[in-house]
Amino acid sequence: MATLLMRHADVLVCMDDARREIPDGGLFARDGVIEAVGPSGSLPDTADRIIDLQGHVLMPGMVNTHHHLYQNLTRLMPDAQNAPLFGWLQALYPVWERLTPEAFRVSAIIGLSELLLSGCTTSSDHQYIFPNGSCLDDSIAAAAETGIRFHALRGSMSVGQSAGGLPPDSLVESEDSILADSERLIARHHDATAKSRIQVALAPCSPFSVSRELMRNSADMARKHGVRLHTHLAENVEDVAYSRERFNMTPGEYAEELGWLGDDVWHAHCVQLDEHDIQRFASTGTSVAHCPCSNMRLASGIAPVMPMLHAGVTVGLGVDGSSSNDSGHFLAEARQAMLLQRLREGADGCAVRDMLAVATRGGAKALGREGDIGQLSVGFQADCAAFAVNDLWHAGAVHDPVASLLLCYSGLASYTVVGGDVLVEQGMLSGVELAPLLEAHSRMAVRLANGELAGA
């Protein structure tokens, strides 16, 4: 029953229902669960591990609701640098065909390390391609090496170009094999307990790469086993045009017809949702993963995040894949999300604390974890991140240290803690040796760019 005391933070951001911010605050945790939060003087004096946080803001660990970890192997590919969504995909599909199981493992550790170093403590990963014998187990094993809380999304593509879909036929799977593997993964890996570090969700890739039948069957299976559902929806105008031409519906109408609205569903992007679809999401409890940097990089548009929030839609943040961002820095993603909503809504249209809530509580609720992560409260998991606010980049930002997290430079976390385990300490990863991984990752990226298999 190990104990952890984190104390003397300049400000403790609880992100609880009362939105308390406690000067000279801290928390005490036992066996990974928070037992006390409050002013440092009110906490126990001793613990197995004590971390003093003068000059820092301590906040809940952030939650990444959408990612494709393997894509950090194809960052900045020249043919995809200046393309919108469909052209970007068509440029990268042939490269991704050459990924291997070891490539998925290495890229997952690299991507999850980026997230941990930037204050993210829970991440989902949407893997929808499985070339050369790879499987979702590769990424699940990688996540276990890092210690992060991980939601593994069994993605899929079943409609190739010959059947009117976007992906090449070589990357699609039979629907029977998709469903069989989905059931296997749920049985083997899904842990629904509060302390869970591995959960599984079902995630057919998109309306332009899977059939109606697979969408319906995946929803039925997910609800049978009590797991969540995820897909891409209404990402850009091409996506909407495809839905109207092929299904004679908006993306939101299509999701509703297939049973893909509900409090167990979260959709990625939703940049082009109209007012009627926003109301559909709000009335059904359907959540959204907002990915601002990717949406800007691919010129998909500015998602109506503040109208969604005002309507009652749960919104979380996602960094999206590192071939369309091309970064996995989660605090920087939150900053970009806030700035982009100000561009859309006006200077007073999105406050810092609005977006910090999206990055923490919103993401936790989107993943169905609002009862155990996303806030620093008694009984919740000790998932938190501490950021320095006494350095060069925050000089003069003494009036509101919390606001400085998003209005000033987006630095790396000094400490990132998951379930009481200190995974980032003084800005360095604990338990992951990056140097050999980066060397292997670089070799794989070069091989892929040269038209070869990524290799081992």
Coordinates of C-alpha atoms in Angstrom, one line a residue, residues 76-292:
L76 CA 6.4 14.8 -43.0
M77 CA 6.1 12.4 -45.9
P78 CA 6.6 14.8 -48.9
D79 CA 3.6 13.6 -50.9
A80 CA 1.3 14.1 -47.9
Q81 CA 2.5 17.4 -46.6
N82 CA 0.2 19.6 -48.5
A83 CA -2.9 17.4 -49.2
P84 CA -6.4 17.4 -47.7
L85 CA -7.8 14.4 -46.0
F86 CA -8.6 12.0 -48.9
G87 CA -5.4 12.9 -50.8
W88 CA -3.4 12.6 -47.7
L89 CA -4.8 9.1 -47.0
Q90 CA -4.2 8.0 -50.6
A91 CA -0.6 9.1 -50.4
L92 CA 0.0 7.2 -47.1
Y93 CA -2.0 4.0 -47.5
P94 CA 0.8 2.4 -49.7
V95 CA 3.4 3.3 -47.1
W96 CA 1.5 1.9 -44.2
E97 CA 1.2 -1.4 -46.0
R98 CA 4.9 -2.0 -45.2
L99 CA 4.5 -1.7 -41.4
T100 CA 5.4 -4.7 -39.3
P101 CA 4.5 -5.8 -35.7
E102 CA 7.8 -4.4 -34.3
A103 CA 7.1 -1.1 -36.1
F104 CA 3.7 -0.9 -34.3
R105 CA 5.4 -1.6 -31.0
V106 CA 8.2 0.9 -31.3
S107 CA 6.0 3.7 -32.7
A108 CA 3.5 3.1 -29.9
I109 CA 6.2 3.5 -27.2
I110 CA 7.5 6.6 -28.9
G111 CA 4.1 8.2 -29.2
L112 CA 3.0 7.3 -25.7
S113 CA 6.2 8.7 -24.4
E114 CA 5.5 12.1 -26.1
L115 CA 2.1 12.1 -24.4
L116 CA 3.5 11.3 -20.9
L117 CA 6.1 14.0 -21.2
S118 CA 3.4 16.5 -22.1
G119 CA 1.1 15.7 -19.1
C120 CA -1.2 13.1 -20.7
T121 CA -1.9 10.1 -18.4
T122 CA -4.6 8.3 -20.5
S123 CA -4.6 7.7 -24.2
S124 CA -6.7 6.0 -26.7
D125 CA -5.2 4.6 -30.0
H126 CA -7.3 3.9 -33.1
Q127 CA -5.5 1.2 -35.1
Y128 CA -7.4 0.2 -38.3
I129 CA -4.7 -1.4 -40.4
F130 CA -3.0 -4.8 -39.7
P131 CA -0.4 -5.5 -42.3
N132 CA 2.3 -8.2 -42.3
G133 CA 1.0 -10.1 -39.3
S134 CA 0.5 -7.2 -37.0
C135 CA -2.3 -7.1 -34.4
L136 CA -3.6 -4.8 -31.8
D137 CA -1.8 -6.8 -29.1
D138 CA 1.4 -5.3 -30.3
S139 CA 0.4 -1.8 -29.2
I140 CA -1.2 -3.1 -26.0
A141 CA 2.1 -4.6 -25.0
A142 CA 3.9 -1.4 -25.8
A143 CA 1.5 0.6 -23.7
A144 CA 2.1 -1.7 -20.8
E145 CA 5.8 -1.0 -21.1
T146 CA 5.2 2.8 -20.6
G147 CA 2.7 2.5 -17.7
I148 CA 0.2 4.9 -19.3
R149 CA -3.6 4.2 -19.0
F150 CA -4.5 2.9 -22.5
H151 CA -7.7 2.5 -24.4
A152 CA -7.0 0.2 -27.4
L153 CA -9.4 0.7 -30.3
R154 CA -9.9 -2.2 -32.6
G155 CA -10.3 -0.3 -35.9
S156 CA -11.1 -1.9 -39.2
M157 CA -11.6 -1.3 -42.9
S158 CA -13.7 -3.6 -45.0
V159 CA -14.7 -1.6 -48.1
G160 CA -11.8 -1.2 -50.5
Q161 CA -11.5 0.7 -53.8
S162 CA -13.0 -2.0 -55.8
A163 CA -16.2 -1.7 -53.8
G164 CA -16.4 2.1 -53.8
G165 CA -14.3 2.7 -50.7
L166 CA -11.2 4.8 -50.3
P167 CA -8.5 2.4 -49.1
P168 CA -6.7 -0.1 -51.3
D169 CA -8.1 -3.6 -51.3
S170 CA -4.8 -4.9 -49.9
L171 CA -5.5 -3.1 -46.6
V172 CA -9.1 -4.2 -46.0
E173 CA -10.2 -7.3 -44.0
S174 CA -13.2 -9.6 -44.2
E175 CA -15.9 -8.6 -41.8
D176 CA -16.1 -12.1 -40.3
S177 CA -12.4 -11.9 -39.3
I178 CA -12.8 -8.3 -38.0
L179 CA -15.6 -9.3 -35.7
A180 CA -13.9 -12.5 -34.6
D181 CA -10.7 -10.6 -33.6
S182 CA -12.8 -7.9 -31.9
E183 CA -14.4 -10.5 -29.7
R184 CA -11.0 -12.1 -29.0
L185 CA -9.5 -8.7 -27.9
I186 CA -12.4 -7.9 -25.6
A187 CA -12.1 -11.3 -23.9
R188 CA -8.4 -11.1 -23.6
H189 CA -7.6 -7.5 -22.7
H190 CA -10.6 -5.5 -21.6
D191 CA -10.6 -4.5 -17.9
A192 CA -13.6 -2.5 -16.8
T193 CA -12.4 -1.9 -13.2
A194 CA -11.7 1.6 -11.9
K195 CA -8.0 1.0 -11.8
S196 CA -7.9 -0.4 -15.3
R197 CA -4.9 0.5 -17.4
I198 CA -6.1 -1.4 -20.5
Q199 CA -9.6 -1.1 -22.0
V200 CA -10.8 -2.1 -25.5
A201 CA -13.3 -0.4 -27.7
L202 CA -14.6 -1.2 -31.2
A203 CA -13.8 1.4 -33.9
P204 CA -14.6 0.7 -37.6
C205 CA -12.6 3.4 -39.4
S206 CA -15.0 5.6 -41.2
P207 CA -18.2 5.7 -43.4
F208 CA -15.9 5.6 -46.5
S209 CA -14.1 2.5 -45.5
V210 CA -16.6 0.1 -43.9
S211 CA -20.0 -1.2 -44.7
R212 CA -23.3 -0.5 -42.9
E213 CA -23.4 -4.1 -41.8
L214 CA -20.1 -3.9 -40.1
M215 CA -21.1 -0.7 -38.3
R216 CA -24.3 -2.3 -37.0
N217 CA -22.6 -5.6 -36.1
S218 CA -19.8 -3.8 -34.3
A219 CA -22.3 -1.7 -32.3
D220 CA -24.2 -4.9 -31.4
M221 CA -21.1 -6.6 -30.2
A222 CA -19.8 -3.6 -28.2
R223 CA -23.1 -3.3 -26.4
K224 CA -23.2 -7.0 -25.7
H225 CA -19.9 -6.9 -24.0
G226 CA -20.2 -3.4 -22.4
V227 CA -17.4 -1.7 -24.4
R228 CA -17.4 1.6 -26.2
L229 CA -17.7 2.6 -29.8
H230 CA -15.6 5.1 -31.9
T231 CA -15.2 6.2 -35.5
H232 CA -14.3 9.2 -37.6
L233 CA -17.2 11.4 -38.6
A234 CA -17.8 14.6 -40.5
E235 CA -14.1 15.3 -40.7
N236 CA -14.2 17.6 -43.7
V237 CA -16.4 18.6 -46.6
E238 CA -15.3 15.6 -48.7
D239 CA -16.4 13.4 -45.9
V240 CA -19.9 15.0 -45.8
A241 CA -20.2 14.9 -49.6
Y242 CA -19.4 11.2 -49.6
S243 CA -22.2 10.6 -47.0
R244 CA -24.7 12.6 -48.9
E245 CA -23.8 11.0 -52.3
R246 CA -23.6 7.4 -51.1
F247 CA -26.2 7.3 -48.3
N248 CA -28.3 10.5 -49.0
M249 CA -27.8 11.5 -45.4
T250 CA -25.7 13.8 -43.3
P251 CA -23.0 12.1 -41.2
G252 CA -25.1 12.6 -38.1
E253 CA -28.2 11.1 -39.8
Y254 CA -26.1 8.1 -40.9
A255 CA -24.7 7.6 -37.4
E256 CA -28.2 7.7 -36.0
E257 CA -29.6 5.2 -38.5
L258 CA -26.9 2.7 -37.7
G259 CA -27.2 3.0 -33.9
W260 CA -24.0 5.0 -33.5
L261 CA -25.4 7.6 -31.2
G262 CA -25.5 7.2 -27.5
D263 CA -23.5 7.7 -24.2
D264 CA -21.2 4.8 -25.2
V265 CA -20.1 6.4 -28.4
W266 CA -17.5 9.1 -29.2
H267 CA -16.8 10.3 -32.7
A268 CA -13.5 11.9 -33.9
H269 CA -13.4 15.3 -35.5
C270 CA -17.0 16.3 -36.2
V271 CA -15.7 19.4 -37.9
Q272 CA -18.6 19.7 -40.2
L273 CA -21.5 18.8 -37.9
D274 CA -24.5 21.0 -38.6
E275 CA -26.8 22.3 -35.9
H276 CA -29.3 19.4 -36.2
D277 CA -26.5 16.9 -35.8
I278 CA -25.1 18.8 -32.8
Q279 CA -28.6 18.5 -31.2
R280 CA -28.6 14.8 -32.0
F281 CA -25.4 14.4 -30.2
A282 CA -26.5 16.4 -27.2
S283 CA -29.8 14.6 -26.8
T284 CA -28.2 11.2 -27.0
G285 CA -25.1 11.8 -24.9
T286 CA -22.8 11.2 -27.8
S287 CA -19.3 12.6 -27.3
V288 CA -16.7 14.2 -29.7
A289 CA -12.9 14.0 -29.9
H290 CA -11.7 17.4 -31.1
C291 CA -8.3 17.3 -32.9
P292 CA -7.5 21.0 -33.7

